Each structure stands twice: as structure tokens, then as C-alpha cells.
Coordinates of N, CA and C in Angstrom, one line a residue:
M1 N -17.7 -16.5 136.6 CA -19.3 -15.7 137.1 C -19.8 -16.4 136.9
Q2 N -20.7 -16.0 137.9 CA -22.2 -17.2 138.4 C -23.4 -15.8 137.7
V3 N -24.0 -15.9 137.2 CA -25.4 -16.2 136.5 C -26.7 -15.5 137.1
P4 N -26.8 -14.4 137.5 CA -27.9 -13.9 138.8 C -28.9 -15.2 138.5
L5 N -29.2 -14.9 139.4 CA -31.0 -16.1 139.1 C -31.9 -15.0 138.4
C6 N -32.4 -13.9 139.1 CA -33.3 -13.7 137.8 C -32.7 -13.4 136.7
V7 N -31.4 -13.3 136.4 CA -31.5 -13.0 135.2 C -31.3 -13.6 133.8
A8 N -30.6 -15.3 134.6 CA -31.6 -16.5 134.3 C -32.4 -17.1 134.1
D9 N -34.1 -16.3 135.0 CA -35.1 -16.7 135.0 C -35.3 -15.9 134.0
D10 N -35.7 -14.6 133.7 CA -35.6 -14.2 132.5 C -35.3 -14.3 131.3
K11 N -34.1 -14.8 131.3 CA -33.5 -15.7 129.9 C -34.6 -16.8 129.7
R12 N -34.4 -18.0 130.3 CA -35.9 -18.7 130.3 C -36.9 -18.2 130.1
S13 N -38.2 -17.0 131.0 CA -38.8 -16.7 130.3 C -38.9 -16.4 128.4
A14 N -38.5 -15.3 128.8 CA -37.9 -15.0 127.0 C -37.8 -16.0 125.8
D15 N -36.6 -17.4 126.9 CA -36.8 -18.7 125.5 C -38.3 -19.3 125.0
M16 N -38.8 -19.3 126.3 CA -40.6 -20.0 126.3 C -41.7 -19.3 125.6
L17 N -40.9 -18.0 125.3 CA -42.2 -16.6 124.9 C -41.5 -17.6 123.0
R18 N -40.2 -17.0 122.9 CA -40.1 -17.1 121.7 C -40.6 -19.1 120.9
Y19 N -40.3 -19.5 122.2 CA -40.9 -21.2 121.4 C -41.8 -21.1 120.8
L20 N -42.6 -20.3 122.1 CA -44.7 -20.5 121.8 C -45.2 -20.0 120.7
L21 N -44.2 -18.4 120.2 CA -44.7 -17.5 119.2 C -44.0 -18.2 118.0
Y22 N -43.5 -19.0 118.0 CA -42.4 -18.8 116.5 C -43.0 -19.6 115.6
P23 N -44.1 -20.9 115.7 CA -45.2 -21.1 114.9 C -45.9 -20.4 113.9
F24 N -46.1 -18.7 114.8 CA -46.9 -18.1 114.0 C -45.7 -16.8 113.8
L25 N -44.5 -17.0 113.8 CA -44.0 -15.3 113.5 C -43.7 -15.4 112.1
A26 N -44.6 -16.4 111.3 CA -43.8 -17.0 109.6 C -45.5 -16.3 109.0
Y27 N -47.0 -15.8 110.2 CA -48.7 -14.6 109.7 C -48.0 -13.3 110.0
R28 N -47.0 -13.3 110.6 CA -46.7 -12.0 111.4 C -47.4 -10.6 110.1
S29 N -47.8 -11.0 108.9 CA -47.5 -10.1 107.5 C -48.5 -9.4 107.5
V30 N -50.1 -10.9 108.0 CA -50.9 -10.0 108.4 C -51.1 -9.6 109.1
L31 N -50.2 -8.8 110.6 CA -51.1 -7.7 111.4 C -51.2 -6.6 110.7
H32 N -50.8 -6.2 110.3 CA -50.5 -5.0 109.8 C -52.2 -4.5 108.7
P33 N -51.9 -4.8 107.8 CA -54.1 -4.9 106.5 C -54.8 -5.1 107.5
T34 N -54.4 -6.0 108.6 CA -55.8 -6.7 109.8 C -56.1 -5.2 110.5
L35 N -54.5 -4.4 111.3 CA -54.5 -3.4 112.3 C -55.7 -1.9 111.1
I36 N -54.8 -2.1 110.0 CA -55.3 -1.0 109.1 C -57.1 -1.4 109.4
L37 N -57.2 -1.9 109.3 CA -58.7 -2.2 109.1 C -59.4 -2.4 109.7
S38 N -58.8 -2.8 111.0 CA -59.9 -2.8 112.0 C -59.7 -1.3 112.8
L39 N -58.8 -0.4 112.4 CA -59.0 0.7 112.7 C -60.1 1.4 112.3
I40 N -60.7 0.6 110.8 CA -61.8 1.4 110.2 C -62.8 0.5 110.7
V41 N -63.0 -0.6 110.5 CA -64.1 -1.4 111.0 C -65.1 -0.4 112.4
V42 N -63.8 -0.7 113.3 CA -64.1 -1.2 114.5 C -64.9 -0.2 114.9
P43 N -64.2 1.2 114.9 CA -65.6 2.7 115.4 C -66.6 2.0 114.4
C44 N -66.9 1.8 113.1 CA -68.0 2.0 113.1 C -69.3 1.2 113.3
W45 N -68.3 -0.4 113.8 CA -69.1 -0.7 114.5 C -69.9 -0.6 116.0
L46 N -68.7 -0.2 117.0 CA -68.8 0.7 118.6 C -70.4 1.9 118.5
A47 N -70.1 2.3 117.3 CA -70.9 3.8 116.5 C -72.2 2.6 116.1
L48 N -72.8 1.5 116.1 CA -73.8 1.0 115.2 C -74.4 0.6 116.8
R49 N -73.2 -0.5 117.6 CA -73.7 -1.2 118.3 C -74.0 -0.2 119.1
L50 N -73.8 1.2 120.1 CA -74.0 2.1 120.3 C -76.0 2.8 120.5
Y51 N -76.1 2.6 119.3 CA -77.4 3.6 118.1 C -78.1 2.4 118.6
R52 N -77.7 1.6 118.7 CA -79.5 -0.6 118.2 C -79.3 -0.3 119.7
L53 N -78.5 -0.4 121.0 CA -78.6 -0.5 122.4 C -78.7 0.8 123.2
R54 N -78.9 2.1 122.3 CA -80.1 3.0 123.1 C -81.2 2.7 122.5
S55 N -81.2 2.3 120.9 CA -82.8 2.6 121.3 C -83.8 1.7 121.8
S56 N -82.8 0.3 122.4 CA -83.0 -1.0 122.6 C -83.9 -0.6 123.8
A57 N -84.6 -2.1 124.1 CA -85.2 -1.8 125.8 C -84.8 -2.5 126.6
H58 N -83.6 -3.8 126.5 CA -82.9 -4.2 126.8 C -81.4 -4.6 127.1
R59 N -81.9 -4.9 128.7 CA -80.2 -4.2 128.6 C -78.5 -5.3 128.0
P60 N -78.6 -4.8 127.5 CA -77.0 -5.6 127.4 C -76.1 -6.1 128.0
S61 N -75.5 -7.2 127.9 CA -74.8 -8.3 128.2 C -72.8 -7.8 128.0
L62 N -72.7 -7.6 128.7 CA -71.0 -6.9 128.3 C -70.3 -8.0 127.9
G63 N -70.7 -9.3 128.7 CA -70.0 -10.6 127.7 C -69.9 -10.9 126.2
H64 N -72.0 -10.8 126.0 CA -71.9 -10.5 124.5 C -71.0 -9.7 123.8
E65 N -71.1 -8.4 124.0 CA -70.8 -7.4 123.1 C -69.1 -7.9 123.1
F66 N -68.6 -8.1 124.0 CA -67.5 -8.1 123.9 C -67.5 -9.3 123.0
L67 N -67.8 -10.7 123.1 CA -67.4 -11.8 122.0 C -67.4 -10.9 120.6
L68 N -68.9 -10.1 119.8 CA -69.5 -9.4 119.3 C -68.1 -8.9 118.8
L69 N -67.6 -8.0 119.5 CA -66.7 -7.1 119.8 C -65.4 -8.2 118.2
A70 N -65.3 -9.4 118.8 CA -64.0 -10.3 119.5 C -64.3 -10.4 117.6
F71 N -65.3 -10.7 117.7 CA -65.7 -11.7 115.9 C -65.5 -10.8 115.0
V72 N -66.3 -9.9 115.3 CA -65.6 -7.9 114.4 C -64.7 -8.2 113.7
V73 N -63.4 -7.8 115.0 CA -61.9 -7.6 114.5 C -61.7 -8.9 113.9
Y74 N -61.7 -10.4 114.0 CA -61.7 -11.7 113.8 C -62.1 -11.4 112.5
L75 N -63.3 -11.2 111.7 CA -63.2 -11.0 110.7 C -62.4 -9.7 109.9
C76 N -61.9 -9.3 110.5 CA -61.1 -8.2 110.0 C -60.0 -9.1 109.7
G77 N -59.1 -9.4 110.4 CA -58.5 -10.3 110.1 C -58.2 -11.8 108.6
L78 N -59.3 -12.6 108.9 CA -59.7 -12.8 107.7 C -59.6 -12.6 106.5
A79 N -60.6 -11.1 106.9 CA -60.4 -10.7 105.2 C -59.1 -9.9 105.1
A80 N -58.4 -9.4 106.1 CA -57.1 -9.2 105.1 C -56.1 -10.4 105.2
A81 N -56.4 -12.0 105.7 CA -55.5 -12.8 105.5 C -55.9 -13.7 103.9
T82 N -57.0 -13.2 103.5 CA -57.1 -13.9 102.6 C -57.3 -13.1 102.1
L83 N -57.9 -11.8 101.3 CA -58.7 -11.1 100.0 C -57.1 -10.0 99.3
D84 N -56.2 -10.3 101.0 CA -54.8 -9.3 100.3 C -54.4 -9.7 99.6
P85 N -54.1 -9.1 97.7 CA -53.9 -9.4 97.3 C -51.8 -9.4 96.9
N86 N -51.4 -10.0 98.0 CA -50.4 -10.2 98.1 C -49.6 -11.2 97.5
D87 N -47.8 -11.1 97.7 CA -47.5 -11.4 96.0 C -46.6 -13.1 97.1
R88 N -46.9 -13.7 98.4 CA -46.7 -14.4 98.8 C -47.1 -15.7 97.7
A89 N -48.2 -15.4 96.6 CA -49.1 -16.7 96.5 C -48.1 -17.4 95.4
R90 N -47.1 -16.1 95.1 CA -46.4 -16.6 94.1 C -44.8 -17.2 93.9
M91 N -45.1 -17.2 95.7 CA -44.2 -18.5 95.1 C -44.7 -20.2 94.9
R92 N -46.0 -20.3 94.9 CA -46.5 -21.5 93.7 C -46.2 -21.2 92.1
T93 N -46.7 -22.5 91.7 CA -45.4 -22.5 90.5 C -46.7 -22.0 89.4
P94 N -45.4 -20.8 88.3 CA -46.7 -20.5 87.9 C -47.3 -20.5 87.0
A95 N -47.5 -22.8 86.8 CA -48.3 -23.3 85.5 C -49.4 -24.0 86.0
M96 N -49.3 -23.4 87.4 CA -50.4 -24.3 88.2 C -52.1 -22.6 88.0
P97 N -52.7 -23.5 87.7 CA -54.3 -22.7 87.7 C -55.2 -22.2 88.7
G98 N -55.1 -21.5 87.9 CA -55.9 -20.3 89.4 C -57.5 -20.8 89.8
I99 N -57.9 -22.2 89.0 CA -58.5 -23.1 90.6 C -58.2 -24.6 91.0
E100 N -59.0 -25.2 91.3 CA -58.5 -26.9 91.9 C -59.1 -26.9 92.3
L101 N -60.2 -27.8 92.0 CA -60.6 -28.5 92.5 C -61.6 -30.0 92.5
R102 N -60.3 -30.7 92.3 CA -60.3 -32.2 93.5 C -59.0 -31.8 94.5
P103 N -59.9 -32.5 95.2 CA -58.9 -32.4 96.7 C -58.1 -33.3 96.3
K104 N -57.1 -33.5 97.3 CA -55.6 -34.1 97.6 C -54.9 -34.2 99.0
L105 N -54.7 -35.1 98.9 CA -54.1 -35.6 100.4 C -52.8 -35.7 100.3
A106 N -52.2 -35.5 99.7 CA -50.9 -34.9 98.7 C -50.9 -33.3 99.1
T107 N -52.0 -32.6 98.6 CA -52.0 -30.9 99.1 C -51.8 -31.2 100.9
L108 N -53.0 -31.8 100.9 CA -53.3 -31.9 102.5 C -52.4 -31.4 103.5
T109 N -51.7 -32.9 103.1 CA -50.7 -33.0 104.6 C -49.5 -32.6 103.8
C110 N -49.0 -32.4 102.8 CA -47.6 -31.3 102.3 C -46.9 -32.8 102.1
S111 N -47.5 -33.8 102.1 CA -46.7 -35.5 101.6 C -46.2 -36.0 100.2
S112 N -46.7 -34.8 99.4 CA -45.8 -35.4 98.1 C -43.7 -35.4 98.1
P113 N -44.1 -35.9 96.4 CA -42.7 -36.3 96.1 C -42.2 -35.1 95.8
Q114 N -43.4 -33.9 95.4 CA -42.7 -32.8 94.1 C -42.3 -31.7 95.5
L115 N -42.3 -32.1 96.5 CA -41.9 -31.4 97.4 C -41.0 -31.3 98.4
P116 N -39.7 -31.2 98.6 CA -38.2 -32.4 99.0 C -38.3 -31.3 100.3
N117 N -38.3 -31.7 101.5 CA -37.1 -31.0 102.2 C -37.0 -30.0 102.6
G118 N -37.2 -28.5 103.1 CA -36.1 -28.0 103.2 C -36.6 -26.8 101.7
S119 N -37.3 -26.9 100.8 CA -37.4 -26.9 99.6 C -38.7 -25.2 100.3
N120 N -38.7 -24.2 98.9 CA -39.7 -23.4 99.4 C -41.2 -23.4 99.1
A121 N -41.2 -24.6 97.7 CA -42.5 -24.8 97.5 C -43.0 -25.9 99.0
R122 N -42.0 -26.8 99.3 CA -42.7 -27.5 101.1 C -43.3 -26.9 102.6
F123 N -41.7 -25.5 101.9 CA -42.5 -24.3 102.8 C -43.8 -23.9 103.0
F124 N -44.1 -22.8 101.2 CA -45.7 -22.7 101.3 C -45.9 -23.6 101.9
C125 N -46.6 -25.2 101.5 CA -47.1 -26.3 101.5 C -47.4 -25.9 102.9
L126 N -46.7 -26.3 103.4 CA -46.8 -26.5 105.3 C -47.8 -24.7 106.1
Y127 N -46.8 -23.7 105.7 CA -47.7 -21.7 105.7 C -48.8 -22.8 105.5
N128 N -49.2 -22.8 104.2 CA -50.9 -23.2 103.7 C -51.1 -23.2 104.3
A129 N -50.8 -24.7 104.6 CA -51.9 -25.3 105.3 C -51.7 -25.7 106.8
K130 N -51.0 -25.0 107.5 CA -51.4 -24.5 109.1 C -52.3 -23.3 109.4
G131 N -51.9 -22.5 108.1 CA -52.8 -20.9 107.6 C -54.6 -20.9 108.4
N132 N -54.3 -22.1 107.0 CA -55.2 -22.6 106.9 C -56.4 -22.9 108.2
V133 N -55.8 -23.8 108.1 CA -56.1 -24.2 109.9 C -56.7 -24.4 111.2
L134 N -55.6 -23.5 111.2 CA -55.9 -21.7 112.2 C -56.2 -20.3 112.1
L135 N -56.4 -20.4 110.2 CA -57.5 -19.3 110.0 C -58.7 -19.0 111.0
F136 N -59.3 -20.8 110.4 CA -61.0 -20.6 110.5 C -61.0 -21.6 112.2
F137 N -59.8 -21.5 112.6 CA -59.9 -21.9 114.5 C -61.2 -21.0 115.4
P138 N -61.2 -20.0 115.5 CA -61.5 -18.2 116.0 C -63.3 -18.2 115.2
L139 N -63.2 -19.1 113.8 CA -64.5 -19.0 113.3 C -65.7 -20.1 114.7
G140 N -64.3 -21.4 114.9 CA -64.9 -22.6 115.6 C -65.8 -22.0 116.5
V141 N -65.0 -21.3 117.9 CA -64.8 -20.9 118.9 C -66.2 -19.9 119.1
L142 N -65.5 -19.4 117.9 CA -66.7 -17.6 118.4 C -67.9 -17.6 118.0
I143 N -68.5 -19.0 117.1 CA -70.2 -19.0 116.6 C -71.0 -19.0 117.1
P144 N -70.6 -20.1 118.5 CA -71.6 -21.6 119.1 C -70.6 -20.7 120.8
L145 N -70.3 -18.9 121.3 CA -70.2 -18.9 122.2 C -71.0 -17.4 121.5
I146 N -71.9 -17.2 120.2 CA -72.4 -15.8 120.8 C -73.6 -16.9 120.1
W147 N -74.2 -17.4 119.5 CA -75.0 -18.0 118.8 C -75.5 -19.4 119.9
R148 N -75.9 -19.8 120.6 CA -75.4 -20.6 122.0 C -76.9 -21.5 120.7
R149 N -77.4 -21.1 120.4 CA -78.6 -22.4 119.8 C -78.8 -22.2 118.6
L150 N -77.3 -22.5 118.0 CA -76.7 -22.7 116.5 C -76.2 -24.5 116.8
R151 N -76.6 -24.7 115.7 CA -75.8 -26.3 116.4 C -74.6 -27.0 116.3
F152 N -73.8 -27.8 115.8 CA -72.6 -28.3 115.8 C -72.7 -28.4 114.1
W153 N -73.5 -29.4 113.5 CA -73.5 -29.3 112.5 C -74.1 -27.9 111.5
N154 N -74.9 -27.2 112.1 CA -74.7 -25.5 111.5 C -73.8 -25.1 111.6
V155 N -73.1 -24.8 112.7 CA -71.6 -24.3 111.9 C -70.7 -24.4 111.1
V156 N -70.7 -25.7 110.9 CA -69.7 -26.3 110.8 C -70.4 -26.4 109.1
L157 N -71.6 -26.2 107.9 CA -72.0 -25.7 107.5 C -71.2 -24.3 107.2
I158 N -71.5 -23.2 108.2 CA -71.3 -22.2 108.2 C -70.2 -21.2 107.8
A159 N -69.1 -22.6 108.6 CA -67.6 -22.2 107.9 C -67.4 -22.2 106.4
S160 N -67.9 -23.3 105.9 CA -67.2 -24.1 105.0 C -68.0 -23.3 104.0
A161 N -68.9 -22.1 103.8 CA -70.7 -21.6 103.1 C -68.7 -20.6 103.0
V162 N -68.1 -20.1 103.8 CA -67.4 -18.6 104.2 C -66.5 -18.6 103.5
S163 N -65.8 -20.2 104.2 CA -64.9 -20.6 103.3 C -64.9 -20.7 101.9
L164 N -66.0 -21.1 101.2 CA -66.4 -21.6 100.4 C -66.1 -19.9 99.6
S165 N -66.5 -19.2 100.3 CA -67.1 -17.9 99.5 C -66.0 -17.1 98.9
I166 N -65.4 -16.8 100.0 CA -63.1 -16.7 100.3 C -62.9 -17.2 99.2
E167 N -62.5 -18.5 98.5 CA -61.6 -18.9 97.5 C -62.3 -18.4 96.5
T168 N -64.2 -18.6 96.3 CA -65.0 -17.9 95.4 C -64.2 -16.1 94.7
L169 N -64.3 -15.9 95.9 CA -64.0 -14.1 95.5 C -62.1 -14.2 95.1
Q170 N -61.5 -14.9 96.3 CA -59.9 -15.3 95.4 C -59.8 -15.5 94.1
Y171 N -60.5 -16.1 93.7 CA -60.5 -16.5 91.7 C -61.2 -15.9 91.9
V172 N -61.5 -14.9 91.8 CA -62.4 -13.3 90.8 C -61.9 -12.4 90.8
S173 N -60.5 -12.6 92.5 CA -59.3 -11.4 92.1 C -58.2 -11.5 91.5
T174 N -58.5 -12.4 90.3 CA -57.6 -13.2 89.7 C -57.6 -12.2 88.2
V175 N -58.9 -11.5 88.3 CA -58.9 -10.7 87.2 C -58.2 -9.4 87.3
W176 N -58.4 -8.6 87.8 CA -57.4 -7.4 89.2 C -56.0 -7.5 88.7
G177 N -55.5 -9.1 89.3 CA -54.1 -9.4 89.4 C -53.2 -9.3 90.6
S178 N -54.4 -10.6 91.7 CA -54.0 -11.3 92.5 C -53.5 -12.5 92.0
Y179 N -52.5 -12.9 93.1 CA -51.7 -14.2 93.1 C -52.9 -15.5 93.3
R180 N -54.0 -15.0 93.7 CA -54.5 -16.2 95.6 C -54.7 -17.5 94.6
L181 N -55.1 -18.7 94.7 CA -55.6 -19.8 93.7 C -56.6 -20.9 94.7
A182 N -57.3 -20.5 94.5 CA -59.0 -21.1 94.9 C -59.1 -22.4 94.3
D183 N -58.6 -22.6 96.1 CA -58.6 -24.5 96.1 C -59.4 -25.3 97.3
I184 N -60.0 -25.7 96.3 CA -61.1 -26.6 97.5 C -60.4 -27.3 98.7
N185 N -58.9 -27.7 98.8 CA -57.9 -28.2 100.2 C -58.2 -27.1 101.0
D186 N -58.1 -25.8 100.5 CA -58.5 -24.7 100.9 C -60.0 -24.6 102.4
V187 N -60.4 -25.1 101.9 CA -61.7 -25.6 101.6 C -61.9 -26.0 102.8
I188 N -61.4 -27.7 102.3 CA -61.2 -28.8 103.5 C -60.4 -28.2 104.9
L189 N -59.1 -27.6 104.6 CA -58.8 -27.8 105.5 C -59.5 -26.3 107.0
N190 N -59.9 -25.2 106.6 CA -60.6 -24.2 107.2 C -61.4 -24.7 108.0
T191 N -62.7 -25.6 106.5 CA -63.6 -26.7 108.0 C -62.8 -27.3 108.8
L192 N -61.9 -28.1 108.5 CA -61.2 -28.1 109.8 C -60.6 -27.4 111.0
G193 N -60.7 -26.4 110.4 CA -59.6 -25.7 111.8 C -60.4 -25.1 112.7
A194 N -62.3 -25.1 111.6 CA -63.3 -24.7 112.7 C -64.0 -25.9 113.8
C195 N -64.5 -27.3 113.0 CA -64.5 -28.1 113.4 C -64.0 -28.9 114.5
V196 N -62.3 -27.8 114.8 CA -61.1 -27.8 116.0 C -61.7 -26.9 117.4
G197 N -61.9 -25.9 116.7 CA -62.6 -25.2 117.8 C -63.3 -26.1 118.2
L198 N -65.0 -26.1 117.4 CA -66.4 -26.2 117.9 C -66.2 -27.3 118.7
I199 N -64.8 -28.5 118.6 CA -65.4 -29.5 119.5 C -64.1 -29.2 121.4
V200 N -63.3 -27.7 120.9 CA -62.8 -26.9 122.1 C -63.5 -26.4 123.1
V201 N -64.6 -26.1 122.0 CA -65.4 -25.4 123.1 C -67.3 -25.9 123.3
S202 N -67.4 -27.4 122.9 CA -68.2 -28.5 123.8 C -67.6 -29.4 124.2
V203 N -66.5 -29.6 124.3 CA -65.1 -30.6 125.3 C -65.8 -29.3 127.2
L204 N -65.3 -28.3 127.2 CA -65.5 -26.9 127.7 C -66.8 -27.1 128.4
R205 N -68.0 -26.8 127.5 CA -68.6 -26.6 127.7 C -69.8 -28.1 128.0
S206 N -69.0 -29.7 128.1 CA -69.2 -29.8 129.0 C -68.1 -30.8 130.1
I207 N -67.6 -30.3 130.6 CA -67.2 -30.2 131.2 C -67.7 -28.9 132.7
A208 N -67.8 -28.4 132.2 CA -68.0 -27.7 132.9 C -69.7 -27.6 133.6
G209 N -70.2 -28.2 132.2 CA -72.0 -28.8 132.9 C -71.6 -29.9 133.6
M210 N -70.8 -30.5 134.8 CA -70.3 -31.8 134.2 C -69.9 -31.2 135.9
R211 N -69.0 -30.3 135.9 CA -69.7 -29.5 137.3 C -70.4 -29.1 137.8
V212 N -71.2 -28.5 137.2 CA -72.3 -27.8 138.1 C -73.7 -28.6 138.4
R213 N -73.7 -29.5 138.1 CA -74.7 -30.9 138.2 C -73.5 -31.4 139.0
S214 N -72.4 -31.4 139.1 CA -72.0 -32.8 140.1 C -72.7 -32.4 141.8
P215 N -72.9 -33.6 142.9 CA -73.5 -32.9 143.7 C -72.4 -32.1 145.0
L216 N -72.8 -31.5 146.0 CA -72.1 -31.1 146.4 C -71.7 -32.2 147.3
P217 N -70.4 -32.4 148.0 CA -70.0 -33.7 149.5 C -70.5 -33.0 150.3
R218 N -71.2 -34.0 150.6 CA -72.2 -33.9 152.0 C -71.1 -33.6 153.5
Q219 N -71.4 -32.6 154.0 CA -70.0 -32.8 155.7 C -70.9 -32.9 156.5
G220 N -70.4 -33.9 157.6 CA -70.7 -34.7 158.8 C -70.3 -33.7 160.0

């Protein structure tokens, strides 16, 4: 029996979508607290912006306001992903201290011999490394789009300061039972993710600038 072409195309599209979303499925537990926090913060932000815009004489830019709203939603997700005292951090060994101040290449690349393939410890290391890079990628994209006058290294410093503040709060949160670990390696990975986002924005801007500056072909 031959499968109809439309059914085969739908199955192929579903498989492709599943393949693209698979790397992000491990982080789906962050969506629920992000949604709850956004439902609280976003209406307050919209009310504040409407009040500010009504009292301002300048005409608002719809694109700029949309970027600001996206930034607020991103901050909600960032807070939910980093400050929620969940139990996933228990996968770290209990003997580990609550703070790690030494950068370790084995931790950054998950290449330590103590992390065999297929182990829970290696899975958590990869989960943590990829998550820290992806978590700050939007920050490197949104900041230069919203505040265009900021230079590259200013954004890098902002990303590093935000990451360092989060790690400090995670360390303090161990007082009331959080299982978070403050780790300088997370700061490095966060900053790396922001740098990747910055580079993407810079490359796209350069391409757009080249297209604008390129002369139109003469018509004979």
C-alpha cells in the first residue's frame, strides 16, 4: 500500500521539527516558571510604558517598544532559569562546595575523565554548559538592538556583570535551601553566549550596511 504524498510530507515536516527542537527539550522545565513570572511582570511593564508614553512628547517607535517587551520577557525567563531553587542541581555530587572560583577547561568542555559517556554527571555537565551559552545568547542580541550606542565591549561587560550577579545570588540562596552552585565557569559560558549573540548582530549589521552602500547598477 502506497503512502499518500501529503501524509509523507507531513511526517517528514514533523520529523524535521522534532529534530530541530530536540536540543531544547531538556530545558522545557523552565517554560512553566517563565510563563508565571511573565504573567505578573509583563502587565506591570505595559502599564508603566503606557503611562510614560502618554506623558512624553516624543512619538514612540513600535519596533523599539517591541524589543523592550521582548527584553522584559527574556529577563523573566532568565530569572526563572537561574534563580528558581529547583532540585536538578542535586545531580551534582554532594561533596562539591557551594562556590567554585577556579576556571576549569574540563568543566567548560565536559571532557573530564570522571564524566564517562552516558553518565548522569556528563549529561548534567553538557546540559549546564549548553544551557549557559544559550541563556545569554539573546542578551547579546537584544542589548545592541535596543541601545545602539553601546560598544561591543560595553555589552560584554554588562553580560559579565549580570552573570556574576546571578552567581552571587545563587550562592546566597543556599542559605534557604537552594541547590544552586555559584561557579565562575558559568560566568565564562554566559559571557561566551552573549559574545556569540553580539557577533551575529554585528555581522548582520555589516551585511545590511554593505547593501545600503552598494551603488545601484546603471541601466543602459
